[in-house]
Amino acid sequence: MKKSNAYISAALLALGLSACTKLDEKPYSEIISDQFYNNKQEVLSAVLRPFTHAGAWAAPTGQTGYWRLQELSADQLAWPQKGKHGYDGGNWIRLHNHTWIANEDNAWNPWRLMYWGLGFCNNTIKDLTPLDFGKIGMTEAEKTTLLAETRVVRAWHYLKLMDLYGNIPIETEVSSDASPATKSRKEVFEFIEKEIKENVDQLQPLSGELVGRATKAAAYSMLVELYLNAEEWTGTARWDDCITYCNKIINGEGGSLSGAVPALEPNILNAFANNHNISPEDLFQLTYDLRAGNSRFGWQGDFWHYRQRQIDDADVDGNNGIVVIPSAYDAFKDNDLRKTTWMLIGPQKKAMALRQNIGDSLVLGTEEYNNKPLVFVKEIRRNSEGETGAGGMTRGEENSGARFAKYRQGSQADPNYWGNDFVLYRLTEIYFNKAEALMRKNGKIATQDAVDLINACRIRAFKAEDWPAEAYTTTSLTMDELLAERGREFIFEGKRRSDLIRFGKFTTDSWWDHQASADKYKLFPIPFKQTSINPNLVQNPGY
Amino acid sequence: MHKRSTFWARTCFASMVLMLFSLFAFSQGKTISGKVTDANDHTAIPGVSIQVKGTSVGTITKADGSFSIQAPENATLIFSFVGYLPQEVAAATTPMNVKLAASVKSLQDVVVVGYGTQKRNEITTSVATVKAENFNQGGSRSPMDLIQGKVAGLSVTRTQGNNPNSGASIQIRGISSVSGDMSPLIVIDGIPGGNLDLLQQDDIATFDVLKDGSAAAIYGTRGNNGVILITTKKGKAGDPQYTYSTYVQREAIAKRPSILGAADYIKVAGANNNQGADVDMYDLLLNKDNLSQYHNFAASGGTANSNYRASLYYNDANGIALQNGRTQYGGRVNVNQTGLQGMLTMQFNLAGNFNKANLNGGNSGGGDNKAGNAGADFEQAVQRNPTAPIIGADGKYIETNGFNNYNPLARLQQELYDRDQKTYSGDARITLEPIRDLKFSAFGAIVRDEYTDRQYKKKDSRSSLLNYQGGGYAYKANSAALDKTFEATVDYTKTVNSDHTFNVLGGYSYQYSTLEKYAMDNNGFLTDAFEDWNIGAGNALNDPKLPRPTQSSNKIDNTLIAFFGRINYNYKQKYMLQAILRHEGSSRFGANNKWGNFPAVSAGWVISKEAFMQDITVINNLKLRAGYGVTGNQGIPSYQSLLTLGTGGAYLQYGKWIQTYGPNKNPNPDLRWEKKKEFNAGIDFSLLQNRIGGSVDIYSRRTKDLLFNYTAQLPSNILDNIFTNVGEISNNGVEVVINTVPVKTKDFTWNSDLTFNSQRNKMVSFSNQIYKATEQFYGDLPSPGNLGSAIRVVEGGPLGTFFGYRYAGLTDDGKWQFYKKDGSIGGTSDMNPNDKAVIGNGIPKYMASWNNTFRYKNFDLSLFFRGKFGFDILNLQDMYFGNKKWSPNNMLSSAIGKNAKLNDDPQFSDYYLEKGDFVKLDNITLGYNFQLKTKYVRNLRVYASGRNIATITKYSGLDPELQDTALDSGIDGRGFYPRTRSYTIGLNLGF
């Protein structure tokens, strides 16, 4: 067939009519890959692509990814069915009850999003390695740093994938017909450790200019998390290595966004504020800015009520999804500032700017409380139908559950309106991790150092007059108390499931209407969509 | 080469000798003269061939139908002309008045088959023809309405009722692709991919539908779904003529949803939701006084060598909904000329259509209004609290507070959405015939379709207050599509020994299409006075606290090149053979596979011409035909085979926000055509003096290399899907057409036509060695509740299968119970995806239509029935709105009727699947032909027509006729656009 084409083309060429058989495509509105990478800005645009993508799986922005699996399967947050809303094919009910299967979206979508981000990293390494940086006005040192940063970001993807699925394939090339084989969790652990350690020294230390990037601080934080969970993930404890890297961060070797060393914020809202970029507590974050960058960390879809814009004078509403489980709400003491500041409960009032007259101060509901005041309550049960008792995942109403208020976007008049970044690692977590490592090394008994570390963080959660009674001592800080305090400190941050697993509670404890499940649920199943087309993948045990 | 020159020399010499003889013969005859007219309308027929029987003496009639010929005494003259029964008349000395009668379903009819025509009796493929006199009567919103139900295997479905701003979905012989084009190629006067907006019902002469692969292969890569060839009326020789057609039409409600009134609503939703009024919002959205009108004025005339036809039209169409109209006008000109001693023919067409459509109402997609599914105006009207007044004491519209609610009447007043569209096409064809039966032809065409949309939302509209801080919103968008076509063909016919006829066609085709779009919007206006005509005045351009204005632009193009050839052979018009090959390339495919070959072969045998059949006088015509053809499908987006980078959102880069870029698809350089191989066998028959005729076709088709987005291996691809060729679909079916004339007397005729088709489709395979999928899901159910997908297709199974829970009754307090996989019964929270099962199928297995035309003297009455059978419908309207839990929104009456015991949230199961089988009386037309004895008026016909008059079905929803041409067939969405009957009165005047 090609021969006849050649003859025809030759004949027409002879007649000067070669255009008669030309079928090349010329995209007008898209870039073809081999016409890219012409200058520094384009190179950086490709390097940063995995970061803009990470918001989809690492943060609660509306898709099922790492964050949803980590929180909705644990004991603090849930997405209950609220009347005709929220059944969603039973997805959230199965996550809550640990009854998920391999052939469902909860298993597939996080895998899809995370390997996609990882694919961007592999593609960038593939494209940049042979590129002559001198020709485009950049230096070899810049090339080394950018490739190192991409490898570390890739290792971070593997860290999170391994956290969820355990035994996964390791792929460092982009190809269309390879069938990569499953590697054991231990092998993946070693790969991650090697990748980060080989590249961390070529990274820059964190500075204000490098906000949102994977710097030394970020790499050290990843190693801290890796070593903290080493016993659970590989069977071999690595507490000392964990402490080593915690110290590197604490003494400033990893850099800081402002000042010489990272420091804890004096209050509990600053690390998540909308004035971004300058918190000394944040170590690694995804940057967003609604006004300057037309991109926002969009938590409203998952967390906000249908009329929530009236509460804050915002420009969007939500899908009334994820709320705090009653037992988790009760785990906070009433004088804990985190309970009153990070969560929203009670009658909801309209923002001043939106009140039409004196009597118009209350936000009204739209479903079970249609035209009645909207009052968020702790219980998840059909109060409007007179139900009593503990409630349950299918018993919710539009006002059920305490609500998310950890990130505050400001009002629309605020120049930094919705400028919040999503924080991945912060200094508080490093303090907690170091304290835990110290305690575990010490036969699971608190040392004074550990107590001091936790107290340094916890002090921000209480008023000065309450603090003396709430400070921990080496006797009051037990492992269970440490787990509970971790829950209170890191609620909404996407870390709870890993913590419960490490403390041995994820599949054996019950909370609210969740009963103990089975051992296999410590890992998510490899999605059926991949096991059915890649014969070299091995399903996790029990699925 | 040598042979040809002697052949020519011999022919010339022979003809000279013959001419001398004939002159000699003439000199011994008489002059016979007269006039030939049409037996029916008495018009003169120019160009009629008159031959003195037994000689080669002949002539043709002049433009006024008169003739003059030398013939010996007692000679017989043979009169013949295309479309008429030939007559032999004894020569007379007095002027002869010969009346030729049109042949009924004549085998001499000419059928358009693409790049040429064929006589009906020589067709070996499956082609159906519908002529203007057989079109559906009454006002039509789109040209395809004219042949709805007339062609077996062709399904034309209007899913939005009689909405003037909605189209029809068209399909031939079922679904044969999953992501490529699923509708047939439309060719208008030889322009492939012509635009239906340029056609007016009175300008169309015929539809020829190429149904099977062996017919459509000549169109190669676009022939997978069949080809519909539309021919417009052309100029012809004769007296100058005028035609004027007009009609007025009104839509009246046939069925609307039955919703609770105020009293019943309060019983369900509670007294605290009672706001005191009693409003039927649905009724208020209807434009009961709607009236549509149509005028078409045409002029034609000319001589046999040079003629023209020009037409102008105006149409003001209004639907049953408010702000749901379309005004259009335009025209068409056709000029034909033959010159240069009959060797050079030129045909030239120019057409234009200008229309303004109001897309604000009628679920047409205006503003927040998405056609067909959740959230549109009519759905709001169904669910609005009937006790809520429309306007409050302060004169402002009242918005109810429920989830996703808005006041549709208010929205219609506060927003606007217009489309201003212009479509043009121009084409020219030049044919050179230097030697008889050898034609060189060049054809060029340009079609341009351009529209501008404008939207404005007033400052005090709900949308503006909610999303734009009360600053109003303006939007403008433009889209321009341009198609350029060039084709060159060579056509040669040769008859050898008067028994063997060959026709050879060869050609080249080049088509280039491009689509350009741009759009912009702004908000933050000081006043509504500008609407969208001063878009820069919006303050959002300057004020960062207002939502960002957006701008976008986009361009895509593609090229299609082909070389094609066709050979036709027939022996004594008894045995026929046809072979086609098209070698075509498209820019859309991967570098490795841009070209493909599409061959076809077909054969026919006219059994009735055999000697052994001559005694069987019952059978007038019996033809057997069989064909096999390969066609392609290139209806996918452009640029799929390239590795392209797309945007990912901005990120902070050293203090500045810069856009990020990454691969946005897995490239596939091996991307190639879908290929459909089809085998078709058919019988055409005609019995009892043509009183019974028809055809039966059986077909079997297989589409291979199905283009589809497959789940790719992830890792090591970057994205989770790849657009590639895997998989196979098969379709099989039978088509039957029977035309009968049960009664035929002098004054009364009864014609009865029946078409029937059956279709079975199967997803043969989804996989090959590399890509595997065992199942695919379609028909995602809308929010709230996100109940999943309704349709699942498995390898080896049929398309359109509903897959869900099986209903097992209700508990005493009205909660759902479903069967689990092992047969036990569980509630909603006990179910998981493994408990779903096959519960029905949404694609009709059979379709039939029956048309009866009665003629009594000058009256005619036609009754047209249509039906589809063997399918289920998922009644989403009942599932969400027929449920008390939809409260505090309003509900359908089934919530307290059929579903009264239910006290649980909406769930998808076979409880909501109903049988969709239906029969519709789709058209009654009564007409009268005036027989005026004046020379000022040639003909005058007056008619009254009703469409969609009655529907017989068990389905409880609005209309069982749903979209059934795509993979999510059979789902009755939540659009709630009312079903209407159309009443039309019109007249056709020729003078």
Short mmCIF file of N, CA, C and O in Angstrom, two decimals, chain A residues 385-425:
data_model
loop_
_atom_site.label_atom_id
_atom_site.label_comp_id
_atom_site.label_asym_id
_atom_site.label_seq_id
_atom_site.Cartn_x
_atom_site.Cartn_y
_atom_site.Cartn_z
N GLU A 385 -36.48 13.97 62.39
CA GLU A 385 -37.51 12.94 62.49
C GLU A 385 -37.60 12.40 63.91
O GLU A 385 -38.22 11.37 64.14
N GLY A 386 -36.96 13.09 64.85
CA GLY A 386 -37.07 12.68 66.24
C GLY A 386 -36.18 11.53 66.62
O GLY A 386 -36.35 10.90 67.66
N GLU A 387 -35.18 11.23 65.77
CA GLU A 387 -34.33 10.08 66.09
C GLU A 387 -33.45 10.40 67.29
O GLU A 387 -33.01 11.53 67.49
N THR A 388 -33.15 9.36 68.07
CA THR A 388 -32.21 9.51 69.18
C THR A 388 -31.17 8.42 69.05
O THR A 388 -31.29 7.54 68.21
N GLY A 389 -30.13 8.50 69.85
CA GLY A 389 -29.13 7.45 69.82
C GLY A 389 -27.88 7.90 69.09
O GLY A 389 -27.62 9.08 68.91
N ALA A 390 -27.08 6.93 68.67
CA ALA A 390 -25.76 7.26 68.13
C ALA A 390 -25.82 7.70 66.67
O ALA A 390 -24.86 8.27 66.17
N GLY A 391 -26.93 7.42 66.00
CA GLY A 391 -26.99 7.78 64.58
C GLY A 391 -26.19 6.78 63.74
O GLY A 391 -25.92 5.67 64.16
N GLY A 392 -25.82 7.15 62.53
CA GLY A 392 -25.05 6.25 61.67
C GLY A 392 -24.76 6.88 60.32
O GLY A 392 -25.23 7.99 60.02
N MET A 393 -24.01 6.15 59.50
CA MET A 393 -23.55 6.69 58.22
C MET A 393 -24.69 6.97 57.25
O MET A 393 -24.56 7.79 56.36
N THR A 394 -25.83 6.26 57.40
CA THR A 394 -26.93 6.53 56.48
C THR A 394 -27.99 7.39 57.13
O THR A 394 -29.06 7.59 56.58
N ARG A 395 -27.70 7.91 58.33
CA ARG A 395 -28.72 8.61 59.09
C ARG A 395 -28.50 10.11 59.12
O ARG A 395 -29.03 10.79 59.98
N GLY A 396 -27.69 10.64 58.24
CA GLY A 396 -27.35 12.06 58.33
C GLY A 396 -28.45 12.98 57.80
O GLY A 396 -29.36 12.56 57.11
N GLU A 397 -28.32 14.27 58.15
CA GLU A 397 -29.20 15.30 57.61
C GLU A 397 -28.30 16.44 57.17
O GLU A 397 -27.11 16.42 57.40
N GLU A 398 -28.90 17.49 56.63
CA GLU A 398 -28.06 18.53 56.06
C GLU A 398 -27.21 19.24 57.10
O GLU A 398 -26.18 19.81 56.77
N ASN A 399 -27.59 19.19 58.38
CA ASN A 399 -26.83 19.93 59.37
C ASN A 399 -25.98 19.02 60.26
O ASN A 399 -25.45 19.44 61.28
N SER A 400 -25.87 17.73 59.87
CA SER A 400 -25.18 16.78 60.74
C SER A 400 -23.69 17.03 60.75
O SER A 400 -23.07 17.25 59.72
N GLY A 401 -23.09 16.93 61.95
CA GLY A 401 -21.64 16.90 62.06
C GLY A 401 -21.00 18.27 62.16
O GLY A 401 -21.43 19.23 61.53
N ALA A 402 -19.94 18.34 63.00
CA ALA A 402 -19.15 19.57 63.07
C ALA A 402 -18.41 19.73 61.75
O ALA A 402 -18.03 18.75 61.11
N ARG A 403 -18.16 20.99 61.35
CA ARG A 403 -17.63 21.26 60.00
C ARG A 403 -16.20 21.78 60.02
O ARG A 403 -15.71 22.29 61.00
N PHE A 404 -15.56 21.69 58.88
CA PHE A 404 -14.18 22.09 58.67
C PHE A 404 -14.05 23.61 58.74
O PHE A 404 -14.81 24.33 58.09
N ALA A 405 -13.09 24.09 59.51
CA ALA A 405 -12.81 25.52 59.50
C ALA A 405 -11.33 25.76 59.76
O ALA A 405 -10.96 26.79 60.31
N LYS A 406 -10.49 24.82 59.39
CA LYS A 406 -9.06 24.94 59.71
C LYS A 406 -8.37 25.93 58.79
O LYS A 406 -7.48 26.67 59.19
N TYR A 407 -8.76 25.94 57.53
CA TYR A 407 -8.23 26.91 56.59
C TYR A 407 -9.28 28.01 56.45
O TYR A 407 -10.45 27.73 56.18
N ARG A 408 -8.88 29.26 56.64
CA ARG A 408 -9.81 30.38 56.53
C ARG A 408 -9.43 31.21 55.32
O ARG A 408 -8.29 31.66 55.22
N GLN A 409 -10.41 31.44 54.45
CA GLN A 409 -10.08 32.10 53.19
C GLN A 409 -10.18 33.62 53.27
O GLN A 409 -9.71 34.31 52.38
N GLY A 410 -10.81 34.16 54.30
CA GLY A 410 -11.02 35.60 54.34
C GLY A 410 -12.29 35.97 53.60
O GLY A 410 -12.94 35.12 53.01
N SER A 411 -12.64 37.25 53.63
CA SER A 411 -13.84 37.68 52.89
C SER A 411 -13.41 38.16 51.52
O SER A 411 -12.21 38.37 51.26
N GLN A 412 -14.37 38.38 50.66
CA GLN A 412 -14.02 38.76 49.28
C GLN A 412 -13.36 40.12 49.21
O GLN A 412 -12.70 40.45 48.22
N ALA A 413 -13.51 40.92 50.25
CA ALA A 413 -12.86 42.23 50.25
C ALA A 413 -11.38 42.13 50.59
O ALA A 413 -10.60 43.05 50.34
N ASP A 414 -10.99 41.00 51.14
CA ASP A 414 -9.59 40.79 51.54
C ASP A 414 -8.72 40.62 50.29
O ASP A 414 -9.01 39.79 49.45
N PRO A 415 -7.65 41.39 50.15
CA PRO A 415 -6.82 41.24 48.94
C PRO A 415 -6.21 39.85 48.81
O PRO A 415 -5.89 39.40 47.73
N ASN A 416 -6.06 39.14 49.94
CA ASN A 416 -5.52 37.79 49.88
C ASN A 416 -6.61 36.74 49.87
O ASN A 416 -6.35 35.58 50.19
N TYR A 417 -7.82 37.12 49.51
CA TYR A 417 -8.97 36.21 49.53
C TYR A 417 -8.61 34.89 48.86
O TYR A 417 -8.19 34.84 47.71
N TRP A 418 -8.78 33.81 49.62
CA TRP A 418 -8.54 32.46 49.16
C TRP A 418 -7.13 32.27 48.61
O TRP A 418 -6.91 31.57 47.64
N GLY A 419 -6.16 32.87 49.28
CA GLY A 419 -4.77 32.69 48.85
C GLY A 419 -4.07 31.57 49.59
O GLY A 419 -2.85 31.46 49.54
N ASN A 420 -4.84 30.72 50.34
CA ASN A 420 -4.21 29.68 51.16
C ASN A 420 -3.51 28.63 50.32
O ASN A 420 -4.01 28.21 49.29
N ASP A 421 -2.35 28.21 50.80
CA ASP A 421 -1.65 27.06 50.22
C ASP A 421 -2.08 25.82 50.97
O ASP A 421 -2.52 25.91 52.12
N PHE A 422 -1.90 24.65 50.40
CA PHE A 422 -2.19 23.41 51.12
C PHE A 422 -0.88 22.88 51.72
O PHE A 422 0.08 22.63 51.00
N VAL A 423 -0.87 22.74 53.04
CA VAL A 423 0.37 22.37 53.72
C VAL A 423 0.55 20.87 53.72
O VAL A 423 -0.35 20.13 54.13
N LEU A 424 1.69 20.38 53.24
CA LEU A 424 1.97 18.94 53.21
C LEU A 424 2.79 18.51 54.43
O LEU A 424 2.52 17.48 55.04
N TYR A 425 3.80 19.29 54.75
CA TYR A 425 4.59 18.99 55.95
C TYR A 425 4.78 20.31 56.71
O TYR A 425 5.06 21.34 56.10
#
